[in-house]
Every structure is written in C-alpha cells, then in structure tokens.
Amino acid sequence: MPCLNSKHTAANLTSKDKQALIADATDPDFWQRVNHSRVEMVMLTMPQHMQNIFALEQLKASGYKGQVTAIANYPDQQKELEEMGVNSTYNFYLEAGSGFAEHVKQKLFS
C-alpha cells in the first residue's frame, strides 16, 4: 500500500483497485500505526536527504523488517543509507542523466 502525499495520485491508484493512503512518512507516529504485515517494501523518496534518514529511523524504530529502498542525490548519501540498512539506493542525479540520454536516443534516433 503506497504512502502518498498527493490526493490526486492516491485517487488515481484507488480507482485502479490499489490500496493507497495519504500520509507524511516523516510523522513520528505514522510508522507505529502502519500494519507492517501488509507492507512488502518501503520506498523513501522525499526530496531532502535528512527526511529520508528521519523516516528510515522511524521505520526501524517501529519494528519494520521488510525491504527498504531510497533515493539519494550523491554517492555519500547512498553510502549512508546503505550503512543504515537500506537494501537498495537510487542516485537521482546520476540516473536522471542516463534516463534523459535514453529518452533523447529514443525520440531522435528511433
């Protein structure tokens, strides 16, 4: 069940028979209220690195044992998240560049 901060995105998912809720993953009480048995993976995608760190700390304190992925802007942020137990990180800037190049290749050279 995705935790979203956009009513539009939540409505779009629920219209497709998906479970979603609107919440703030940095809210200290949020992870205590989540039924962990129904959560397979958490994706931390807040724009500020420290928001992801704080949410990860809250998530761990709540006893969550499932998979966690997170975005980062720089390699040192990826390393920090991985050292804290994140299973997979995504370098937003590095991947954005390669994604943009792939997009241009498809549009201009296909």
Short mmCIF file of N, CA and C in Angstrom, two decimals:
data_model
loop_
_atom_site.label_atom_id
_atom_site.label_comp_id
_atom_site.label_asym_id
_atom_site.label_seq_id
_atom_site.Cartn_x
_atom_site.Cartn_y
_atom_site.Cartn_z
N MET A 1 0.84 -1.16 0.00
CA MET A 1 0.00 0.00 0.00
C MET A 1 0.89 1.23 0.00
N PRO A 2 0.88 2.03 -1.04
CA PRO A 2 1.72 3.21 -1.09
C PRO A 2 1.30 4.27 -0.08
N CYS A 3 2.27 4.93 0.49
CA CYS A 3 2.03 6.09 1.33
C CYS A 3 2.31 7.30 0.45
N LEU A 4 1.31 8.10 0.25
CA LEU A 4 1.44 9.20 -0.70
C LEU A 4 1.18 10.53 -0.03
N ASN A 5 1.67 11.59 -0.61
CA ASN A 5 1.33 12.92 -0.10
C ASN A 5 0.56 13.70 -1.15
N SER A 6 -0.03 13.02 -2.10
CA SER A 6 -0.80 13.66 -3.16
C SER A 6 -2.18 13.02 -3.26
N LYS A 7 -3.21 13.81 -3.05
CA LYS A 7 -4.58 13.29 -3.15
C LYS A 7 -4.87 12.81 -4.57
N HIS A 8 -4.33 13.49 -5.57
CA HIS A 8 -4.55 13.10 -6.96
C HIS A 8 -3.96 11.72 -7.23
N THR A 9 -2.73 11.50 -6.80
CA THR A 9 -2.09 10.21 -7.02
C THR A 9 -2.82 9.10 -6.27
N ALA A 10 -3.23 9.37 -5.04
CA ALA A 10 -3.97 8.37 -4.27
C ALA A 10 -5.29 8.03 -4.95
N ALA A 11 -6.00 9.02 -5.43
CA ALA A 11 -7.27 8.77 -6.12
C ALA A 11 -7.05 7.95 -7.39
N ASN A 12 -5.99 8.26 -8.11
CA ASN A 12 -5.66 7.52 -9.33
C ASN A 12 -5.40 6.04 -9.02
N LEU A 13 -4.64 5.77 -7.96
CA LEU A 13 -4.35 4.39 -7.60
C LEU A 13 -5.59 3.65 -7.10
N THR A 14 -6.38 4.30 -6.26
CA THR A 14 -7.56 3.62 -5.73
C THR A 14 -8.59 3.38 -6.82
N SER A 15 -8.60 4.19 -7.86
CA SER A 15 -9.52 3.94 -8.97
C SER A 15 -9.10 2.70 -9.76
N LYS A 16 -7.86 2.26 -9.58
CA LYS A 16 -7.34 1.06 -10.25
C LYS A 16 -7.31 -0.13 -9.28
N ASP A 17 -8.14 -0.07 -8.24
CA ASP A 17 -8.24 -1.14 -7.24
C ASP A 17 -6.94 -1.40 -6.50
N LYS A 18 -6.16 -0.36 -6.28
CA LYS A 18 -4.94 -0.46 -5.48
C LYS A 18 -5.22 0.18 -4.12
N GLN A 19 -4.52 -0.27 -3.11
CA GLN A 19 -4.65 0.34 -1.80
C GLN A 19 -3.60 1.42 -1.65
N ALA A 20 -4.02 2.59 -1.22
CA ALA A 20 -3.10 3.71 -1.03
C ALA A 20 -3.63 4.58 0.10
N LEU A 21 -2.74 5.28 0.74
CA LEU A 21 -3.17 6.24 1.76
C LEU A 21 -2.32 7.48 1.65
N ILE A 22 -2.90 8.57 2.12
CA ILE A 22 -2.18 9.84 2.13
C ILE A 22 -1.61 10.02 3.53
N ALA A 23 -0.29 10.22 3.60
CA ALA A 23 0.35 10.34 4.90
C ALA A 23 1.69 11.05 4.76
N ASP A 24 2.25 11.39 5.89
CA ASP A 24 3.57 12.01 5.95
C ASP A 24 4.52 10.99 6.56
N ALA A 25 5.43 10.44 5.76
CA ALA A 25 6.34 9.40 6.24
C ALA A 25 7.33 9.92 7.26
N THR A 26 7.42 11.24 7.44
CA THR A 26 8.30 11.78 8.48
C THR A 26 7.55 12.01 9.78
N ASP A 27 6.25 11.72 9.81
CA ASP A 27 5.45 11.84 11.03
C ASP A 27 5.89 10.73 11.99
N PRO A 28 6.36 11.07 13.19
CA PRO A 28 6.86 10.04 14.11
C PRO A 28 5.82 8.96 14.45
N ASP A 29 4.55 9.29 14.43
CA ASP A 29 3.51 8.31 14.76
C ASP A 29 3.09 7.45 13.57
N PHE A 30 3.39 7.89 12.37
CA PHE A 30 2.89 7.19 11.19
C PHE A 30 3.30 5.72 11.16
N TRP A 31 4.59 5.43 11.31
CA TRP A 31 5.07 4.05 11.17
C TRP A 31 4.59 3.16 12.30
N GLN A 32 4.25 3.76 13.45
CA GLN A 32 3.69 2.98 14.56
C GLN A 32 2.28 2.51 14.22
N ARG A 33 1.56 3.27 13.40
CA ARG A 33 0.18 2.94 13.05
C ARG A 33 0.06 2.00 11.86
N VAL A 34 1.10 1.84 11.08
CA VAL A 34 1.06 1.01 9.88
C VAL A 34 1.09 -0.47 10.26
N ASN A 35 0.25 -1.26 9.62
CA ASN A 35 0.26 -2.71 9.79
C ASN A 35 1.39 -3.28 8.95
N HIS A 36 2.52 -3.55 9.56
CA HIS A 36 3.72 -4.00 8.84
C HIS A 36 3.53 -5.32 8.10
N SER A 37 2.61 -6.14 8.56
CA SER A 37 2.42 -7.44 7.92
C SER A 37 1.88 -7.29 6.50
N ARG A 38 1.38 -6.12 6.16
CA ARG A 38 0.83 -5.89 4.83
C ARG A 38 1.77 -5.08 3.94
N VAL A 39 2.96 -4.77 4.43
CA VAL A 39 3.91 -3.94 3.68
C VAL A 39 5.10 -4.79 3.27
N GLU A 40 5.30 -4.93 1.95
CA GLU A 40 6.42 -5.72 1.45
C GLU A 40 7.67 -4.88 1.24
N MET A 41 7.47 -3.63 0.84
CA MET A 41 8.61 -2.76 0.55
C MET A 41 8.22 -1.31 0.84
N VAL A 42 9.19 -0.58 1.36
CA VAL A 42 9.02 0.86 1.57
C VAL A 42 10.01 1.56 0.67
N MET A 43 9.51 2.55 -0.08
CA MET A 43 10.37 3.35 -0.95
C MET A 43 10.41 4.77 -0.38
N LEU A 44 11.57 5.18 0.10
CA LEU A 44 11.74 6.51 0.66
C LEU A 44 12.16 7.46 -0.47
N THR A 45 11.30 8.39 -0.80
CA THR A 45 11.55 9.26 -1.95
C THR A 45 11.37 10.74 -1.61
N MET A 46 11.59 11.11 -0.37
CA MET A 46 11.47 12.51 -0.01
C MET A 46 12.61 13.31 -0.65
N PRO A 47 12.35 14.57 -0.99
CA PRO A 47 13.37 15.34 -1.71
C PRO A 47 14.60 15.71 -0.88
N GLN A 48 14.46 15.78 0.43
CA GLN A 48 15.59 16.14 1.29
C GLN A 48 16.17 14.86 1.92
N HIS A 49 17.47 14.70 1.81
CA HIS A 49 18.14 13.51 2.34
C HIS A 49 17.80 13.27 3.81
N MET A 50 17.80 14.32 4.62
CA MET A 50 17.54 14.15 6.04
C MET A 50 16.11 13.69 6.30
N GLN A 51 15.18 14.00 5.41
CA GLN A 51 13.82 13.48 5.56
C GLN A 51 13.82 11.96 5.40
N ASN A 52 14.56 11.46 4.42
CA ASN A 52 14.66 10.02 4.23
C ASN A 52 15.35 9.35 5.42
N ILE A 53 16.38 9.98 5.95
CA ILE A 53 17.08 9.46 7.13
C ILE A 53 16.13 9.38 8.31
N PHE A 54 15.40 10.46 8.55
CA PHE A 54 14.47 10.50 9.67
C PHE A 54 13.37 9.45 9.51
N ALA A 55 12.81 9.36 8.30
CA ALA A 55 11.76 8.35 8.06
C ALA A 55 12.32 6.95 8.25
N LEU A 56 13.54 6.70 7.81
CA LEU A 56 14.17 5.39 7.99
C LEU A 56 14.34 5.07 9.47
N GLU A 57 14.78 6.05 10.24
CA GLU A 57 14.94 5.85 11.68
C GLU A 57 13.59 5.51 12.33
N GLN A 58 12.54 6.23 11.95
CA GLN A 58 11.21 5.97 12.48
C GLN A 58 10.72 4.59 12.07
N LEU A 59 10.99 4.23 10.84
CA LEU A 59 10.58 2.93 10.30
C LEU A 59 11.26 1.80 11.08
N LYS A 60 12.56 1.93 11.30
CA LYS A 60 13.30 0.91 12.04
C LYS A 60 12.82 0.83 13.49
N ALA A 61 12.56 1.99 14.10
CA ALA A 61 12.09 2.02 15.49
C ALA A 61 10.73 1.37 15.64
N SER A 62 9.95 1.36 14.57
CA SER A 62 8.62 0.76 14.62
C SER A 62 8.66 -0.75 14.47
N GLY A 63 9.83 -1.31 14.17
CA GLY A 63 9.98 -2.75 14.07
C GLY A 63 9.84 -3.32 12.66
N TYR A 64 9.78 -2.47 11.67
CA TYR A 64 9.64 -2.96 10.29
C TYR A 64 10.87 -3.77 9.90
N LYS A 65 10.64 -4.94 9.28
CA LYS A 65 11.75 -5.83 8.89
C LYS A 65 11.81 -6.08 7.38
N GLY A 66 10.93 -5.47 6.59
CA GLY A 66 10.89 -5.73 5.16
C GLY A 66 11.94 -4.95 4.38
N GLN A 67 11.81 -4.99 3.07
CA GLN A 67 12.74 -4.31 2.16
C GLN A 67 12.54 -2.79 2.22
N VAL A 68 13.65 -2.06 2.12
CA VAL A 68 13.61 -0.60 2.08
C VAL A 68 14.49 -0.14 0.94
N THR A 69 13.97 0.74 0.12
CA THR A 69 14.75 1.39 -0.93
C THR A 69 14.66 2.89 -0.72
N ALA A 70 15.61 3.63 -1.26
CA ALA A 70 15.60 5.08 -1.06
C ALA A 70 16.33 5.78 -2.20
N ILE A 71 15.91 7.01 -2.45
CA ILE A 71 16.64 7.84 -3.40
C ILE A 71 17.70 8.64 -2.66
N ALA A 72 18.73 9.01 -3.39
CA ALA A 72 19.79 9.87 -2.86
C ALA A 72 20.27 10.76 -4.01
N ASN A 73 20.87 11.86 -3.66
CA ASN A 73 21.37 12.77 -4.68
C ASN A 73 22.86 12.58 -4.96
N TYR A 74 23.57 12.02 -4.00
CA TYR A 74 25.02 11.90 -4.13
C TYR A 74 25.49 10.55 -3.60
N PRO A 75 26.64 10.07 -4.06
CA PRO A 75 27.15 8.78 -3.61
C PRO A 75 27.33 8.68 -2.09
N ASP A 76 27.75 9.75 -1.42
CA ASP A 76 27.93 9.69 0.03
C ASP A 76 26.59 9.49 0.74
N GLN A 77 25.51 10.02 0.16
CA GLN A 77 24.18 9.80 0.73
C GLN A 77 23.75 8.35 0.53
N GLN A 78 24.07 7.79 -0.64
CA GLN A 78 23.77 6.38 -0.88
C GLN A 78 24.49 5.51 0.15
N LYS A 79 25.76 5.79 0.37
CA LYS A 79 26.55 5.02 1.32
C LYS A 79 25.95 5.10 2.72
N GLU A 80 25.57 6.30 3.13
CA GLU A 80 24.98 6.47 4.46
C GLU A 80 23.70 5.64 4.60
N LEU A 81 22.84 5.72 3.60
CA LEU A 81 21.58 4.97 3.64
C LEU A 81 21.83 3.46 3.68
N GLU A 82 22.77 3.00 2.86
CA GLU A 82 23.09 1.57 2.83
C GLU A 82 23.68 1.11 4.16
N GLU A 83 24.53 1.94 4.77
CA GLU A 83 25.10 1.60 6.07
C GLU A 83 24.02 1.55 7.15
N MET A 84 22.92 2.27 6.94
CA MET A 84 21.80 2.25 7.89
C MET A 84 20.84 1.10 7.62
N GLY A 85 21.11 0.29 6.59
CA GLY A 85 20.30 -0.89 6.35
C GLY A 85 19.37 -0.83 5.15
N VAL A 86 19.44 0.24 4.35
CA VAL A 86 18.62 0.31 3.15
C VAL A 86 19.13 -0.74 2.16
N ASN A 87 18.20 -1.51 1.60
CA ASN A 87 18.57 -2.60 0.71
C ASN A 87 19.03 -2.14 -0.66
N SER A 88 18.48 -1.04 -1.13
CA SER A 88 18.81 -0.56 -2.47
C SER A 88 18.65 0.96 -2.50
N THR A 89 19.62 1.63 -3.14
CA THR A 89 19.52 3.08 -3.29
C THR A 89 19.55 3.44 -4.77
N TYR A 90 19.01 4.58 -5.07
CA TYR A 90 18.90 5.07 -6.44
C TYR A 90 19.46 6.49 -6.45
N ASN A 91 20.55 6.69 -7.18
CA ASN A 91 21.16 8.01 -7.29
C ASN A 91 20.35 8.85 -8.26
N PHE A 92 19.57 9.74 -7.73
CA PHE A 92 18.61 10.52 -8.51
C PHE A 92 19.29 11.30 -9.63
N TYR A 93 20.38 11.99 -9.33
CA TYR A 93 21.05 12.80 -10.35
C TYR A 93 21.74 11.94 -11.40
N LEU A 94 22.43 10.90 -10.96
CA LEU A 94 23.12 10.02 -11.90
C LEU A 94 22.12 9.34 -12.83
N GLU A 95 21.05 8.79 -12.27
CA GLU A 95 20.05 8.09 -13.06
C GLU A 95 19.23 9.03 -13.93
N ALA A 96 19.03 10.25 -13.46
CA ALA A 96 18.28 11.22 -14.27
C ALA A 96 19.05 11.52 -15.55
N GLY A 97 20.36 11.62 -15.45
CA GLY A 97 21.17 11.88 -16.64
C GLY A 97 21.10 10.75 -17.64
N SER A 98 21.23 9.52 -17.16
CA SER A 98 21.17 8.38 -18.08
C SER A 98 19.75 8.19 -18.62
N GLY A 99 18.75 8.47 -17.79
CA GLY A 99 17.36 8.39 -18.25
C GLY A 99 17.07 9.42 -19.32
N PHE A 100 17.60 10.62 -19.15
CA PHE A 100 17.42 11.68 -20.13
C PHE A 100 18.10 11.29 -21.45
N ALA A 101 19.31 10.75 -21.36
CA ALA A 101 20.02 10.34 -22.57
C ALA A 101 19.25 9.24 -23.31
N GLU A 102 18.69 8.29 -22.57
CA GLU A 102 17.90 7.23 -23.19
C GLU A 102 16.65 7.80 -23.85
N HIS A 103 16.03 8.75 -23.20
CA HIS A 103 14.83 9.41 -23.75
C HIS A 103 15.18 10.11 -25.07
N VAL A 104 16.26 10.86 -25.10
CA VAL A 104 16.68 11.57 -26.31
C VAL A 104 17.00 10.56 -27.41
N LYS A 105 17.70 9.51 -27.08
CA LYS A 105 18.04 8.47 -28.05
C LYS A 105 16.77 7.89 -28.68
N GLN A 106 15.78 7.58 -27.86
CA GLN A 106 14.52 7.01 -28.36
C GLN A 106 13.76 7.99 -29.25
N LYS A 107 13.72 9.24 -28.83
CA LYS A 107 12.96 10.25 -29.59
C LYS A 107 13.64 10.68 -30.88
N LEU A 108 14.95 10.79 -30.85
CA LEU A 108 15.66 11.35 -32.00
C LEU A 108 16.26 10.30 -32.95
N PHE A 109 16.55 9.13 -32.42
CA PHE A 109 17.26 8.16 -33.23
C PHE A 109 16.51 6.85 -33.47
N SER A 110 15.24 6.80 -33.15
CA SER A 110 14.47 5.57 -33.40
C SER A 110 13.56 5.74 -34.59
#
